[in-house]
Coordinates of C-alpha atoms in Angstrom, one line a residue:
M85 CA 170.1 25.0 105.1
A86 CA 173.0 27.6 104.9
F87 CA 170.9 29.6 102.3
V88 CA 167.8 29.5 104.6
T89 CA 169.9 30.6 107.6
R90 CA 171.4 33.5 105.6
Q91 CA 168.0 34.6 104.4
F92 CA 166.6 34.4 108.0
V93 CA 169.6 36.5 109.3
R94 CA 169.1 39.0 106.6
S95 CA 165.4 39.2 107.3
V96 CA 165.9 39.6 111.0
S97 CA 168.7 42.1 110.5
S98 CA 166.7 44.3 108.0
S99 CA 163.5 44.2 110.2
S100 CA 165.6 45.2 113.2
T101 CA 167.1 48.1 111.3
A102 CA 163.7 49.1 110.1
S103 CA 162.3 48.8 113.6
A104 CA 165.2 50.9 115.1
S105 CA 164.7 53.6 112.5
A106 CA 160.9 53.5 113.0
K107 CA 161.5 54.2 116.7
K108 CA 163.5 57.4 116.1
I109 CA 161.6 60.7 115.9
I110 CA 162.3 63.0 112.9
L111 CA 162.6 66.4 114.6
K112 CA 161.3 68.9 112.1
H113 CA 159.4 71.4 114.3
V114 CA 161.6 73.0 116.9
T115 CA 160.9 75.4 119.7
V116 CA 163.9 77.4 121.1
I117 CA 163.4 79.0 124.5
G118 CA 165.6 82.0 125.0
G119 CA 166.5 84.6 122.4
G120 CA 170.0 85.4 123.6
I121 CA 173.2 84.7 121.7
M122 CA 172.9 80.9 122.1
G123 CA 169.2 80.6 121.5
A124 CA 169.2 82.9 118.5
G125 CA 172.2 80.9 117.0
I126 CA 170.4 77.6 117.5
A127 CA 167.2 79.0 115.9
Q128 CA 169.2 80.4 113.0
V129 CA 171.0 77.1 112.2
A130 CA 167.9 75.0 112.6
A131 CA 165.9 77.2 110.3
A132 CA 168.7 77.3 107.7
T133 CA 168.8 73.5 107.6
G134 CA 165.1 73.0 106.8
H135 CA 163.5 73.0 110.2
T136 CA 160.5 75.1 111.3
V137 CA 161.4 77.1 114.3
V138 CA 159.5 79.1 117.0
L139 CA 161.8 81.3 119.0
V140 CA 160.4 82.2 122.5
D141 CA 161.4 84.9 125.0
Q142 CA 159.8 87.1 127.6
T143 CA 159.2 90.3 125.5
E144 CA 158.6 91.4 121.9
D145 CA 161.6 93.8 122.3
I146 CA 164.0 90.9 123.1
L147 CA 162.6 88.9 120.2
A148 CA 162.9 91.8 117.7
K149 CA 166.5 92.2 118.7
S150 CA 167.1 88.5 118.3
K151 CA 165.5 88.4 114.8
K152 CA 167.6 91.4 113.8
G153 CA 170.8 89.6 115.0
I154 CA 169.8 86.5 113.2
E155 CA 169.3 88.4 110.0
E156 CA 172.7 90.1 110.3
S157 CA 174.3 86.8 110.9
L158 CA 172.5 85.1 108.0
R159 CA 173.7 87.9 105.6
K160 CA 177.3 87.2 106.6
V161 CA 176.8 83.5 106.1
A162 CA 175.0 84.1 102.7
K163 CA 177.7 86.5 101.5
K164 CA 180.3 83.8 102.0
K165 CA 178.2 80.9 100.9
F166 CA 176.9 82.5 97.7
A167 CA 179.8 84.9 96.9
E168 CA 179.2 84.6 93.1
N169 CA 175.4 84.8 93.3
P170 CA 173.9 87.7 95.3
K171 CA 170.3 86.7 94.3
A172 CA 170.7 83.2 95.8
A173 CA 172.2 84.8 98.9
D174 CA 169.1 87.0 99.3
E175 CA 166.8 84.0 98.7
F176 CA 168.6 82.0 101.3
V177 CA 168.3 84.7 103.9
E178 CA 164.6 85.3 103.2
K179 CA 163.7 81.6 103.2
T180 CA 165.5 81.0 106.5
L181 CA 163.9 84.0 108.1
S182 CA 160.5 82.8 106.9
S183 CA 161.0 79.6 108.8
I184 CA 161.4 81.4 112.1
S185 CA 158.4 82.7 114.0
T186 CA 158.4 84.2 117.5
S187 CA 156.3 84.0 120.6
T188 CA 156.2 85.3 124.2
D189 CA 154.1 82.4 125.4
A190 CA 156.0 79.1 125.4
A191 CA 153.1 77.0 126.7
S192 CA 150.9 78.0 123.7
V193 CA 153.4 76.8 121.1
V194 CA 154.9 73.6 122.5
H195 CA 151.8 71.5 121.9
S196 CA 152.8 71.1 118.2
T197 CA 156.6 70.9 118.4
D198 CA 158.9 67.9 118.1
L199 CA 161.7 69.3 120.2
V200 CA 162.1 72.0 122.8
V201 CA 165.6 73.4 123.2
E202 CA 166.1 75.5 126.3
A203 CA 168.8 78.2 126.3
I204 CA 167.9 80.5 129.2
V205 CA 169.8 81.7 132.3
E206 CA 172.0 79.2 134.0
N207 CA 169.8 78.8 137.1
L208 CA 168.4 75.4 138.1
K209 CA 165.3 76.8 139.8
V210 CA 164.4 78.9 136.8
K211 CA 165.0 76.0 134.3
N212 CA 163.0 73.6 136.5
E213 CA 160.0 76.0 136.7
L214 CA 160.1 76.4 132.9
F215 CA 160.2 72.6 132.1
T216 CA 157.6 71.7 134.8
R217 CA 155.2 74.1 133.1
L218 CA 156.0 73.1 129.5
D219 CA 155.7 69.4 130.5
K220 CA 151.9 69.9 131.0
F221 CA 151.4 71.4 127.5
A222 CA 153.8 69.6 125.2
A223 CA 152.7 66.6 123.1
E224 CA 153.6 63.1 124.4
H225 CA 156.3 62.6 121.7
T226 CA 158.0 65.9 122.3
I227 CA 161.6 65.7 123.4
F228 CA 163.0 68.3 125.8
A229 CA 166.7 69.3 125.7
S230 CA 168.7 71.8 127.7
N231 CA 171.7 73.7 126.3
T232 CA 173.2 74.1 129.8
S233 CA 176.9 74.1 129.9
S234 CA 177.3 73.6 133.7
L235 CA 174.2 72.2 135.3
Q236 CA 173.4 68.5 135.8
I237 CA 170.9 67.4 133.1
T238 CA 169.3 64.8 135.5
S239 CA 168.5 67.6 138.0
I240 CA 166.6 69.5 135.2
A241 CA 164.9 66.4 133.8
N242 CA 163.6 65.5 137.2
A243 CA 161.3 68.5 137.1
T244 CA 159.3 66.7 134.4
T245 CA 157.4 63.5 133.9
R246 CA 159.4 62.7 130.6
Q247 CA 162.8 61.8 131.9
D248 CA 163.1 59.3 129.1
R249 CA 162.5 62.1 126.6
F250 CA 165.0 64.5 128.1
A251 CA 168.7 65.0 127.3
G252 CA 171.4 67.6 127.1
L253 CA 172.1 69.3 123.7
H254 CA 175.1 71.6 124.3
F255 CA 176.0 73.8 121.4
F256 CA 179.0 76.1 121.2
N257 CA 179.3 79.8 120.6
P258 CA 179.0 81.1 117.9
V259 CA 176.5 78.4 116.9
P260 CA 176.6 79.2 113.1
L261 CA 180.4 78.6 113.0
M262 CA 181.1 76.0 115.7
K263 CA 180.6 72.4 114.4
L264 CA 180.4 70.6 117.7
V265 CA 177.3 69.5 119.7
E266 CA 177.6 67.5 122.9
V267 CA 174.6 65.2 123.3
I268 CA 174.2 64.3 126.9
K269 CA 172.5 61.1 127.9
T270 CA 171.3 60.7 131.4
P271 CA 170.6 57.2 133.0
M272 CA 166.9 57.8 132.2
T273 CA 167.3 59.1 128.6
S274 CA 165.9 56.5 126.2
Q275 CA 167.9 55.2 123.2
K276 CA 165.1 56.5 121.0
T277 CA 165.6 60.0 122.3
F278 CA 169.3 59.9 122.2
E279 CA 169.4 58.6 118.5
S280 CA 166.8 61.2 117.5
L281 CA 169.0 64.0 118.9
I282 CA 172.1 62.6 117.2
D283 CA 170.2 62.6 113.9
F284 CA 168.9 66.1 114.6
S285 CA 172.4 67.4 115.3
K286 CA 173.7 65.9 112.0
S287 CA 170.7 67.4 110.1
M288 CA 171.9 70.8 111.3
G289 CA 175.3 70.2 109.8
K290 CA 176.9 69.6 113.2
H291 CA 179.2 66.9 114.5
P292 CA 177.7 65.3 117.6
V293 CA 179.7 63.6 120.3
S294 CA 178.0 61.8 123.2
C295 CA 178.8 62.1 126.9
K296 CA 177.3 60.9 130.2
D297 CA 175.8 63.4 132.6
T298 CA 179.1 64.4 134.2
P299 CA 180.0 68.0 135.4
G300 CA 181.1 70.1 132.4
F301 CA 180.5 67.2 129.9
I302 CA 183.6 66.9 127.7
V303 CA 184.8 70.3 126.6
N304 CA 184.1 72.4 129.7
R305 CA 185.3 69.6 132.0
L306 CA 188.7 69.8 130.3
L307 CA 188.7 73.6 129.4
V308 CA 187.6 75.2 132.7
P309 CA 190.2 73.5 135.0
Y310 CA 192.8 74.4 132.4
L311 CA 191.7 78.1 132.5
L312 CA 191.7 78.1 136.4
E313 CA 195.2 76.4 136.5
A314 CA 196.5 79.3 134.3
V315 CA 195.0 81.8 136.8
R316 CA 196.6 79.9 139.7
L317 CA 200.0 80.0 137.9
Y318 CA 199.5 83.8 137.6
E319 CA 198.3 84.1 141.2
R320 CA 201.5 82.4 142.5
G321 CA 203.6 84.8 140.5
D322 CA 205.2 82.0 138.4
A323 CA 204.6 83.9 135.2
S324 CA 202.8 87.0 133.8
K325 CA 199.4 86.6 132.2
E326 CA 200.9 87.9 128.9
D327 CA 203.6 85.3 128.9
I328 CA 201.2 82.5 129.8
D329 CA 199.0 83.5 126.9
T330 CA 201.9 83.7 124.5
A331 CA 203.3 80.4 125.7
M332 CA 200.0 78.5 125.1
K333 CA 199.5 80.1 121.6
L334 CA 203.1 79.5 120.4
G335 CA 203.8 76.4 122.4
A336 CA 200.5 74.5 122.3
G337 CA 199.1 76.0 119.0
Y338 CA 196.0 77.4 120.7
P339 CA 194.3 80.3 118.9
M340 CA 193.9 82.2 122.2
G341 CA 195.7 82.2 125.5
P342 CA 193.8 81.3 128.6
F343 CA 193.5 84.9 129.9
E344 CA 192.3 86.1 126.5
L345 CA 189.8 83.2 126.4
L346 CA 188.6 84.0 130.0
D347 CA 187.9 87.6 129.0
Y348 CA 186.1 86.4 125.9
V349 CA 183.9 83.8 127.7
G350 CA 183.3 86.0 130.7
L351 CA 184.9 85.8 134.1
D352 CA 181.4 85.7 135.7
T353 CA 180.4 82.8 133.6
T354 CA 183.6 80.9 134.4
K355 CA 183.2 81.6 138.1
F356 CA 179.6 80.5 138.0
I357 CA 180.6 77.1 136.4
M358 CA 183.4 76.5 138.9
D359 CA 181.3 77.5 141.9
G360 CA 178.7 75.0 140.8
W361 CA 181.2 72.2 140.5
H362 CA 182.8 73.1 143.8
E363 CA 179.4 72.8 145.5
M364 CA 179.0 69.3 144.0
D365 CA 182.6 68.2 144.9
A366 CA 184.3 70.5 147.3
Q367 CA 187.3 68.2 147.8
N368 CA 188.3 68.1 144.1
P369 CA 191.5 70.2 143.7
L370 CA 190.5 71.1 140.2
F371 CA 187.3 72.8 141.4
Q372 CA 188.8 75.1 144.1
P373 CA 187.9 78.8 143.9
S374 CA 190.4 81.5 142.8
P375 CA 190.8 84.6 144.9
I376 CA 191.7 86.9 141.9
L377 CA 188.8 85.6 139.9
T378 CA 186.4 86.2 142.8
K379 CA 187.8 89.7 143.2
L380 CA 187.5 90.7 139.5
V381 CA 183.9 89.3 139.3
A382 CA 182.9 91.2 142.5
E383 CA 184.3 94.4 140.8
K384 CA 182.2 93.6 137.8
K385 CA 185.3 93.2 135.6
W386 CA 183.9 90.4 133.6
G387 CA 185.9 90.6 130.4
K388 CA 185.1 91.9 127.0
K389 CA 181.4 92.4 127.8
T390 CA 182.2 95.0 130.5
G391 CA 185.3 96.5 128.9
E392 CA 187.7 95.0 131.4
G393 CA 188.7 91.6 132.8
F394 CA 192.2 90.4 133.0
Y395 CA 192.9 92.8 130.2
K396 CA 191.3 96.2 129.3
H397 CA 189.1 96.2 126.2
K398 CA 188.0 99.2 124.1

């Protein structure tokens, strides 16, 4: 009887495992919407790890710039990866580039894709309009994912009829170097969708972590309030920005101080994130606006990208 029971348990267990894996979708064909730094990085890594990619943006000029950036990034990766074999490096670059096609018409390419990853402007209305349109043309099995770092995934998913096949897939900049991916599961995201995205992240050589649909997910929810608390410390005159940066680098072992990081990320980006959170939870002391940040953003001193933020940049 014990033998029969063991056999039955093994049988049920193996069939359950097979059933679970059968439910997951192998995501091989990927459409990336947005040819900016994040979208191009996602497209590059997906193509380099054996996926077929279509990169979509509004104009051919933007896409040409994106492809050029991808090629330059790939050559840096290849030079390091195949240091002793220049021929293999060239083959790697050419093979990866051949896996990336481009289009200015998202609706015409999503009918044959397994996954749509959106990496466009952080504007809920714009994202909702995009996904509402794509929802009409994408295949039934196609999973939609947003790379948003600050908006609620549920609010974007609600613009579609596939809330069960919608999740957050938050990569970090620069995508080819940063190992982390946050996979965001809303209350409506199916287990099948969630597991398929976990597997997809791993197939890209990334380390996925999961999080509920909470403001900022994991990294930004901890990082942005830390950055703003550094600004408040400076605003109160408790310490200079230089000493705060030095203290966090030498005392906490951080590679960059908070003001250096703010300038790198972009003061406008940080303010946009914090403003969105403040709108959602105005009473939260962590989400309160900063007068000096507001002033610098209004003066278009956004950090490295404009040449000046908390520091001046050449």
